[in-house]
Structures are given as C-alpha cells and as structure tokens.
Amino acid sequence: MVVVDWEAVDMVCSLEFWRMAVCWTLSLLYSHLYLLLAPRLSALFPSLLGPKPPRFPRRRFAPGPSSPIQRPLCVVTGASSGLGAAAARALAAEGYHVILAGRNPQTLFKTIQEIKKHNQNACVDAFQVDISSIHSIMKFESSINQWLEESNLHPSIQLLINNAGILAKSSRVTADGFDQMMETNYLGAFFLTNIMLPLLKNSLVPSRIVNVTSFTHRSVSHVDANMGNLARENLHCLSTSGKYQFAQTYEYSKFCTLLFSYELHRQLYVMDPASNVSIMAADPGAVATNIMRELPPSLKRLAFLVLGFLQLLQSPEIGVDSIIDAALAPPVSFVDEASGRYFFGANGRTIKSSPVSYDARLAETLWLTSFKLFEECKARVVTNESLTDSVTLTDW
C-alpha cells in the first residue's frame, strides 16, 4: 500500500517551496561562481570590477606575559547544535573561553560534554537564553555581568557570534509581539548586540562581532522605499493574508541582519576610526543542520540529496569555517580592511553581498526603526519585570 505524504504534496504545490528550490539554489550558485570567478575577472578588468576580493588569514590570539586578557571570552548563540556547537568547539580549541548560549539546558549540557570529551582543557560555560525574548536577553546580560564579577574576570567580552536562527513553517508571534522568525534571526541579534556592546567596548584588546547571515538574502531584490514602515509592519506580522510566507520571511530576516552588520560597521568604525570593535558578516553556505526540522522529512532529504549532488552541501564542521575565518581575521592594523566584510567559502575568503544590501540609506532607516523597537521593548521589561534572578546553568 502506497502512503502519500500529503503535507509534502501540499508544500510542493506552494510558491514558497519553489522559491526555496529555485531562488535559493540560484543564490547559492551565484555566491560560489562569484567566489570562483571574481579574482580572475578582477585581474583582467581591474578598472571595471575593482580590486579582487581580499583574503584574511586567521590569526590566533597570542597574549604577551603582561597582557590584561590572557584568555579571550566568546559568546556563541544558538550553540546547542549545528553551526553554533561547531563554532564553540573550534573556538575552544583556539584558546577561547566559550560561553554557549541557547534555549535548551539539556542540549547545552550535551554539547559541553562532547567538547570536553575531545578537548579536556576546553574552557566552556553555558547560559540559558531565548533570543526571541527581550526579557530573556536582558536577564542573560545581567547573569553574564554577575558571573564575570564572581569569577574575578575583567568586565568585558572579546567576541560575540550571533548564530541563533530558525526556519519556521508557520506564523508564530513572540511575547514581544514580533514574528518569531524575524525576532530570532534578526531582532534578537540586534537586541543582544546592543545590550552586550558596552562589554565589547570595554575590552582591553580588540573585540569583534560576527553576524551569521545567508546566501538567501540575495533573493531580496526589492525593498519598499519607506523602509521604516515596511520594517515595523514586517517585524510585527509578515503574513497579512493567506498562508505564511516563510521562505520570504527567512530571506528578509537574513537581509536585515546584513544591513544591520554594515550599519553597525559604519557607526562603530567609519565614524570612529579609534574604535576597537570590528563587525563581520559570515555566510556558511548550505550546511546539513537541523534548521529545516519543521519541513516534511521527505522534502528535507530531497533538498540534501540535490545539494549533495551539486557538491554544495557541507557538514557543520566544514560549514563553520567562514564563521571562524571572520572571528579570527587579523585585528587592529587590519581592522579597516576586515571589518564590514562578507566572509564566504572558507580559507579567509570574502565576496560581495547583493547590491541592495549596501544601500546605506536603507540600513540607517532599518537601524532607527529597530532601535526604536528595542527601546520600547526594553522599557516594557524594566517596567513590568525584575531582573534579579540569574539564569546561569552551572560551572562545567
């Protein structure tokens, strides 16, 4: 007897499925072709295409005997599994004291056990946080400050990796009143970065923010001129009629993350060349993680099969390379070159993101809209909640 997966059939008949199947695949292929051809074409036509995209070799943190920071502190969100767990493992191996931040204490504990199993000298701690909740983010920041004080550590962090993300098939609204995918993928990173920025600026050595984005941002080809209204409307409720446009929502969330990265780079570095905080965007490409867990299993297997056939699918251990490249790109003397770059393809390589992602006016307007929402949410939390309870899990 043949059993028909009607959920999969229904999705195949939707525009969202074909947007993912066609637009996302073409966006990924474009990024790989750019990676392959841009250096050659720039060498042939330098006046037309400009200089070839630079590479940035990794530079391990090597403190001197008198350095005030002997072991840099890193926060990785979405560290329970997939790319976040892979980043935590890699950075712990590079000598970082890694704080794994995630929603599920059990999976965080399991990830830490796995890191310790392969690296007994790893310095790792876990804190529970829900990136789709401003209340949880504020409690997280309070707990980090308390932990730093109790651990007799310098009140600063050296690296923040905004990795947490979801691909939600259905429309859900968070306690803050936003679309859950938009808040998890973009607004949560925006909120957390602004809340943690004082700790990053307080670092006695150069610090860094790495925002994990996606090639799917290239599918956002048109943005309404009134970005403020569009952003506020979309962040609260993207789907105004019919089925939830989850593919477009995901693309938009990654596009906003990119605009946010470039605008923060302009604010922190371009406007203040003395700033010691650099900002990078990292695109891991197509990675075999559990991000498509809400899609029908048969379609998830099909997607991985096709991407594998095209030799575009990577394991988390390979896909994380662009994130680690961005995290370990040379600081200080190279910050004016590396900061604000889009890392893709590993080996320290960078490429150009979509043309519209470099629109400074759109980025500034989105920033102002998002910051206003941030202030509104923060004010509600301060008014209604006490931030006295710590949410640290334990010392491992």
PDB file of C-alpha atoms in Angstrom, residues 185-378:
ATOM      1  CA  ASN A 185      17.008  35.594  13.179  1.00  0.00           C
ATOM      2  CA  TYR A 186      17.340  39.362  13.191  1.00  0.00           C
ATOM      3  CA  LEU A 187      15.806  41.390  16.012  1.00  0.00           C
ATOM      4  CA  GLY A 188      17.192  39.123  18.725  1.00  0.00           C
ATOM      5  CA  ALA A 189      20.696  39.571  17.330  1.00  0.00           C
ATOM      6  CA  PHE A 190      20.116  43.328  17.108  1.00  0.00           C
ATOM      7  CA  PHE A 191      18.851  43.476  20.707  1.00  0.00           C
ATOM      8  CA  LEU A 192      21.615  41.255  22.091  1.00  0.00           C
ATOM      9  CA  THR A 193      24.361  43.157  20.274  1.00  0.00           C
ATOM     10  CA  ASN A 194      23.177  46.499  21.594  1.00  0.00           C
ATOM     11  CA  ILE A 195      22.866  45.130  25.115  1.00  0.00           C
ATOM     12  CA  MET A 196      26.317  43.495  25.014  1.00  0.00           C
ATOM     13  CA  LEU A 197      28.037  46.390  23.241  1.00  0.00           C
ATOM     14  CA  PRO A 198      29.294  48.012  26.477  1.00  0.00           C
ATOM     15  CA  LEU A 199      31.112  44.764  27.370  1.00  0.00           C
ATOM     16  CA  LEU A 200      32.632  44.618  23.879  1.00  0.00           C
ATOM     17  CA  LYS A 201      33.720  48.263  24.008  1.00  0.00           C
ATOM     18  CA  ASN A 202      35.165  47.730  27.486  1.00  0.00           C
ATOM     19  CA  SER A 203      37.601  45.108  26.210  1.00  0.00           C
ATOM     20  CA  LEU A 204      41.267  45.940  26.724  1.00  0.00           C
ATOM     21  CA  VAL A 205      42.107  44.175  23.456  1.00  0.00           C
ATOM     22  CA  PRO A 206      40.314  44.474  20.082  1.00  0.00           C
ATOM     23  CA  SER A 207      36.861  42.870  20.182  1.00  0.00           C
ATOM     24  CA  ARG A 208      34.596  41.582  17.433  1.00  0.00           C
ATOM     25  CA  ILE A 209      31.008  40.828  16.438  1.00  0.00           C
ATOM     26  CA  VAL A 210      30.264  38.136  13.844  1.00  0.00           C
ATOM     27  CA  ASN A 211      26.729  38.068  12.448  1.00  0.00           C
ATOM     28  CA  VAL A 212      25.808  34.830  10.687  1.00  0.00           C
ATOM     29  CA  THR A 213      23.794  35.565   7.573  1.00  0.00           C
ATOM     30  CA  SER A 214      22.842  33.563   4.474  1.00  0.00           C
ATOM     31  CA  PHE A 215      23.094  33.494   0.690  1.00  0.00           C
ATOM     32  CA  THR A 216      19.273  33.600   0.705  1.00  0.00           C
ATOM     33  CA  HIS A 217      19.491  37.368   1.263  1.00  0.00           C
ATOM     34  CA  ARG A 218      20.195  37.628  -2.481  1.00  0.00           C
ATOM     35  CA  SER A 219      16.552  36.744  -3.154  1.00  0.00           C
ATOM     36  CA  VAL A 220      15.509  40.086  -1.632  1.00  0.00           C
ATOM     37  CA  SER A 221      15.663  42.076  -4.838  1.00  0.00           C
ATOM     38  CA  HIS A 222      13.315  44.927  -3.980  1.00  0.00           C
ATOM     39  CA  VAL A 223      12.756  46.840  -0.786  1.00  0.00           C
ATOM     40  CA  ASP A 224       9.974  49.349  -0.317  1.00  0.00           C
ATOM     41  CA  ALA A 225      11.238  52.951  -0.322  1.00  0.00           C
ATOM     42  CA  ASN A 226       9.557  53.546   3.026  1.00  0.00           C
ATOM     43  CA  MET A 227      11.792  51.100   4.865  1.00  0.00           C
ATOM     44  CA  GLY A 228      10.674  52.275   8.299  1.00  0.00           C
ATOM     45  CA  ASN A 229       7.043  51.336   7.772  1.00  0.00           C
ATOM     46  CA  LEU A 230       7.950  48.124   5.990  1.00  0.00           C
ATOM     47  CA  ALA A 231      10.319  47.055   8.749  1.00  0.00           C
ATOM     48  CA  ARG A 232       7.855  47.771  11.566  1.00  0.00           C
ATOM     49  CA  GLU A 233       4.998  46.051   9.733  1.00  0.00           C
ATOM     50  CA  ASN A 234       7.112  43.041   8.798  1.00  0.00           C
ATOM     51  CA  LEU A 235       8.719  42.616  12.183  1.00  0.00           C
ATOM     52  CA  HIS A 236       5.343  42.501  13.889  1.00  0.00           C
ATOM     53  CA  CYS A 237       3.449  40.402  11.373  1.00  0.00           C
ATOM     54  CA  LEU A 238       4.784  39.483   7.972  1.00  0.00           C
ATOM     55  CA  SER A 239       1.802  37.474   6.790  1.00  0.00           C
ATOM     56  CA  THR A 240      -1.221  39.689   6.347  1.00  0.00           C
ATOM     57  CA  SER A 241      -3.247  37.313   4.203  1.00  0.00           C
ATOM     58  CA  GLY A 242      -3.274  33.682   3.170  1.00  0.00           C
ATOM     59  CA  LYS A 243      -0.507  31.255   4.001  1.00  0.00           C
ATOM     60  CA  TYR A 244       2.592  32.223   5.933  1.00  0.00           C
ATOM     61  CA  GLN A 245       5.340  33.251   3.520  1.00  0.00           C
ATOM     62  CA  PHE A 246       8.083  31.517   5.447  1.00  0.00           C
ATOM     63  CA  ALA A 247      10.678  31.498   2.654  1.00  0.00           C
ATOM     64  CA  GLN A 248      10.387  35.240   2.108  1.00  0.00           C
ATOM     65  CA  THR A 249      10.401  35.845   5.847  1.00  0.00           C
ATOM     66  CA  TYR A 250      13.630  33.890   6.215  1.00  0.00           C
ATOM     67  CA  GLU A 251      15.253  35.775   3.334  1.00  0.00           C
ATOM     68  CA  TYR A 252      14.154  39.097   4.761  1.00  0.00           C
ATOM     69  CA  SER A 253      15.492  38.236   8.228  1.00  0.00           C
ATOM     70  CA  LYS A 254      18.925  37.437   6.787  1.00  0.00           C
ATOM     71  CA  PHE A 255      18.831  40.535   4.599  1.00  0.00           C
ATOM     72  CA  CYS A 256      18.079  42.687   7.659  1.00  0.00           C
ATOM     73  CA  THR A 257      20.946  41.031   9.529  1.00  0.00           C
ATOM     74  CA  LEU A 258      23.276  42.065   6.726  1.00  0.00           C
ATOM     75  CA  LEU A 259      22.009  45.655   6.639  1.00  0.00           C
ATOM     76  CA  PHE A 260      22.419  45.775  10.410  1.00  0.00           C
ATOM     77  CA  SER A 261      26.008  44.472  10.157  1.00  0.00           C
ATOM     78  CA  TYR A 262      27.054  47.089   7.631  1.00  0.00           C
ATOM     79  CA  GLU A 263      25.338  49.913   9.500  1.00  0.00           C
ATOM     80  CA  LEU A 264      26.970  48.914  12.791  1.00  0.00           C
ATOM     81  CA  HIS A 265      30.323  48.839  10.992  1.00  0.00           C
ATOM     82  CA  ARG A 266      29.716  52.376   9.751  1.00  0.00           C
ATOM     83  CA  GLN A 267      28.675  53.598  13.191  1.00  0.00           C
ATOM     84  CA  LEU A 268      31.478  51.958  15.152  1.00  0.00           C
ATOM     85  CA  TYR A 269      34.412  52.129  12.791  1.00  0.00           C
ATOM     86  CA  VAL A 270      33.833  54.582   9.954  1.00  0.00           C
ATOM     87  CA  MET A 271      32.534  57.283  12.300  1.00  0.00           C
ATOM     88  CA  ASP A 272      35.128  56.446  14.951  1.00  0.00           C
ATOM     89  CA  PRO A 273      38.392  55.097  13.478  1.00  0.00           C
ATOM     90  CA  ALA A 274      39.725  54.631  17.021  1.00  0.00           C
ATOM     91  CA  SER A 275      37.052  52.037  17.778  1.00  0.00           C
ATOM     92  CA  ASN A 276      38.400  48.635  18.811  1.00  0.00           C
ATOM     93  CA  VAL A 277      35.187  46.777  17.867  1.00  0.00           C
ATOM     94  CA  SER A 278      35.055  45.222  14.394  1.00  0.00           C
ATOM     95  CA  ILE A 279      31.958  43.739  12.742  1.00  0.00           C
ATOM     96  CA  MET A 280      31.914  40.880  10.264  1.00  0.00           C
ATOM     97  CA  ALA A 281      29.191  39.068   8.338  1.00  0.00           C
ATOM     98  CA  ALA A 282      29.671  35.344   7.746  1.00  0.00           C
ATOM     99  CA  ASP A 283      27.767  33.120   5.332  1.00  0.00           C
ATOM    100  CA  PRO A 284      28.368  29.386   5.920  1.00  0.00           C
ATOM    101  CA  GLY A 285      26.602  28.357   2.706  1.00  0.00           C
ATOM    102  CA  ALA A 286      24.439  25.225   2.602  1.00  0.00           C
ATOM    103  CA  VAL A 287      25.035  23.178   5.741  1.00  0.00           C
ATOM    104  CA  ALA A 288      23.491  19.882   6.858  1.00  0.00           C
ATOM    105  CA  THR A 289      21.980  21.100  10.126  1.00  0.00           C
ATOM    106  CA  ASN A 290      18.554  20.655  11.653  1.00  0.00           C
ATOM    107  CA  ILE A 291      17.294  24.091  10.613  1.00  0.00           C
ATOM    108  CA  MET A 292      14.729  22.519   8.250  1.00  0.00           C
ATOM    109  CA  ARG A 293      13.226  20.364  11.018  1.00  0.00           C
ATOM    110  CA  GLU A 294       9.755  21.868  10.544  1.00  0.00           C
ATOM    111  CA  LEU A 295       9.604  20.886   6.875  1.00  0.00           C
ATOM    112  CA  PRO A 296       8.328  17.458   5.777  1.00  0.00           C
ATOM    113  CA  PRO A 297      11.180  14.928   6.278  1.00  0.00           C
ATOM    114  CA  SER A 298      10.897  13.697   2.682  1.00  0.00           C
ATOM    115  CA  LEU A 299      11.488  17.214   1.326  1.00  0.00           C
ATOM    116  CA  LYS A 300      14.378  17.781   3.708  1.00  0.00           C
ATOM    117  CA  ARG A 301      16.013  14.574   2.446  1.00  0.00           C
ATOM    118  CA  LEU A 302      15.366  15.647  -1.150  1.00  0.00           C
ATOM    119  CA  ALA A 303      16.970  19.047  -0.552  1.00  0.00           C
ATOM    120  CA  PHE A 304      20.068  17.477   0.980  1.00  0.00           C
ATOM    121  CA  LEU A 305      20.228  14.945  -1.867  1.00  0.00           C
ATOM    122  CA  VAL A 306      20.142  17.647  -4.553  1.00  0.00           C
ATOM    123  CA  LEU A 307      22.629  19.892  -2.763  1.00  0.00           C
ATOM    124  CA  GLY A 308      24.893  16.925  -2.202  1.00  0.00           C
ATOM    125  CA  PHE A 309      24.710  16.005  -5.886  1.00  0.00           C
ATOM    126  CA  LEU A 310      25.688  19.589  -6.762  1.00  0.00           C
ATOM    127  CA  GLN A 311      28.531  19.299  -4.227  1.00  0.00           C
ATOM    128  CA  LEU A 312      27.200  22.329  -2.350  1.00  0.00           C
ATOM    129  CA  LEU A 313      26.212  20.643   0.924  1.00  0.00           C
ATOM    130  CA  GLN A 314      28.652  20.790   3.828  1.00  0.00           C
ATOM    131  CA  SER A 315      28.809  19.314   7.299  1.00  0.00           C
ATOM    132  CA  PRO A 316      28.671  21.763  10.242  1.00  0.00           C
ATOM    133  CA  GLU A 317      32.377  21.122  10.873  1.00  0.00           C
ATOM    134  CA  ILE A 318      33.178  22.348   7.341  1.00  0.00           C
ATOM    135  CA  GLY A 319      30.463  24.978   7.042  1.00  0.00           C
ATOM    136  CA  VAL A 320      31.620  26.719  10.209  1.00  0.00           C
ATOM    137  CA  ASP A 321      34.916  27.683   8.539  1.00  0.00           C
ATOM    138  CA  SER A 322      33.614  31.013   7.229  1.00  0.00           C
ATOM    139  CA  ILE A 323      32.394  31.901  10.733  1.00  0.00           C
ATOM    140  CA  ILE A 324      35.762  31.048  12.277  1.00  0.00           C
ATOM    141  CA  ASP A 325      37.522  32.945   9.468  1.00  0.00           C
ATOM    142  CA  ALA A 326      35.505  36.036  10.375  1.00  0.00           C
ATOM    143  CA  ALA A 327      36.139  35.534  14.090  1.00  0.00           C
ATOM    144  CA  LEU A 328      39.916  35.139  13.708  1.00  0.00           C
ATOM    145  CA  ALA A 329      40.644  37.626  10.929  1.00  0.00           C
ATOM    146  CA  PRO A 330      43.572  39.862  11.929  1.00  0.00           C
ATOM    147  CA  PRO A 331      42.690  42.684  14.349  1.00  0.00           C
ATOM    148  CA  VAL A 332      43.982  46.207  14.879  1.00  0.00           C
ATOM    149  CA  SER A 333      46.142  47.050  11.855  1.00  0.00           C
ATOM    150  CA  PHE A 334      43.830  45.106   9.530  1.00  0.00           C
ATOM    151  CA  VAL A 335      40.526  46.116  11.089  1.00  0.00           C
ATOM    152  CA  ASP A 336      39.892  48.817   8.482  1.00  0.00           C
ATOM    153  CA  GLU A 337      40.050  46.117   5.805  1.00  0.00           C
ATOM    154  CA  ALA A 338      38.356  43.168   7.502  1.00  0.00           C
ATOM    155  CA  SER A 339      35.581  44.932   9.379  1.00  0.00           C
ATOM    156  CA  GLY A 340      32.381  45.190   7.373  1.00  0.00           C
ATOM    157  CA  ARG A 341      33.340  42.294   5.079  1.00  0.00           C
ATOM    158  CA  TYR A 342      31.195  39.360   3.951  1.00  0.00           C
ATOM    159  CA  PHE A 343      33.013  36.073   4.590  1.00  0.00           C
ATOM    160  CA  PHE A 344      32.087  33.102   2.420  1.00  0.00           C
ATOM    161  CA  GLY A 345      33.762  29.958   1.138  1.00  0.00           C
ATOM    162  CA  ALA A 346      36.341  29.354   3.900  1.00  0.00           C
ATOM    163  CA  ASN A 347      40.114  29.904   3.607  1.00  0.00           C
ATOM    164  CA  GLY A 348      39.653  33.501   4.719  1.00  0.00           C
ATOM    165  CA  ARG A 349      37.849  34.427   1.515  1.00  0.00           C
ATOM    166  CA  THR A 350      35.360  37.263   1.159  1.00  0.00           C
ATOM    167  CA  ILE A 351      32.864  38.154  -1.556  1.00  0.00           C
ATOM    168  CA  LYS A 352      30.358  40.905  -2.268  1.00  0.00           C
ATOM    169  CA  SER A 353      26.830  40.536  -0.948  1.00  0.00           C
ATOM    170  CA  SER A 354      23.830  41.690  -3.011  1.00  0.00           C
ATOM    171  CA  PRO A 355      23.920  45.290  -4.328  1.00  0.00           C
ATOM    172  CA  VAL A 356      20.854  46.358  -2.356  1.00  0.00           C
ATOM    173  CA  SER A 357      22.477  45.176   0.893  1.00  0.00           C
ATOM    174  CA  TYR A 358      24.995  48.041   0.556  1.00  0.00           C
ATOM    175  CA  ASP A 359      22.275  50.709   0.490  1.00  0.00           C
ATOM    176  CA  ALA A 360      23.355  52.905   3.404  1.00  0.00           C
ATOM    177  CA  ARG A 361      20.040  54.767   3.499  1.00  0.00           C
ATOM    178  CA  LEU A 362      18.057  51.578   3.886  1.00  0.00           C
ATOM    179  CA  ALA A 363      20.459  50.327   6.533  1.00  0.00           C
ATOM    180  CA  GLU A 364      20.242  53.545   8.533  1.00  0.00           C
ATOM    181  CA  THR A 365      16.449  53.618   8.368  1.00  0.00           C
ATOM    182  CA  LEU A 366      16.197  49.974   9.394  1.00  0.00           C
ATOM    183  CA  TRP A 367      18.581  50.657  12.269  1.00  0.00           C
ATOM    184  CA  LEU A 368      16.497  53.583  13.528  1.00  0.00           C
ATOM    185  CA  THR A 369      13.293  51.553  13.315  1.00  0.00           C
ATOM    186  CA  SER A 370      14.838  48.545  15.044  1.00  0.00           C
ATOM    187  CA  PHE A 371      16.446  50.673  17.754  1.00  0.00           C
ATOM    188  CA  LYS A 372      13.115  52.330  18.500  1.00  0.00           C
ATOM    189  CA  LEU A 373      11.534  48.889  18.880  1.00  0.00           C
ATOM    190  CA  PHE A 374      14.467  47.891  21.098  1.00  0.00           C
ATOM    191  CA  GLU A 375      13.916  50.872  23.387  1.00  0.00           C
ATOM    192  CA  GLU A 376      10.165  50.197  23.563  1.00  0.00           C
ATOM    193  CA  CYS A 377      10.665  46.530  24.460  1.00  0.00           C
ATOM    194  CA  LYS A 378      13.358  47.311  26.998  1.00  0.00           C
TER     195      LYS A 378
END
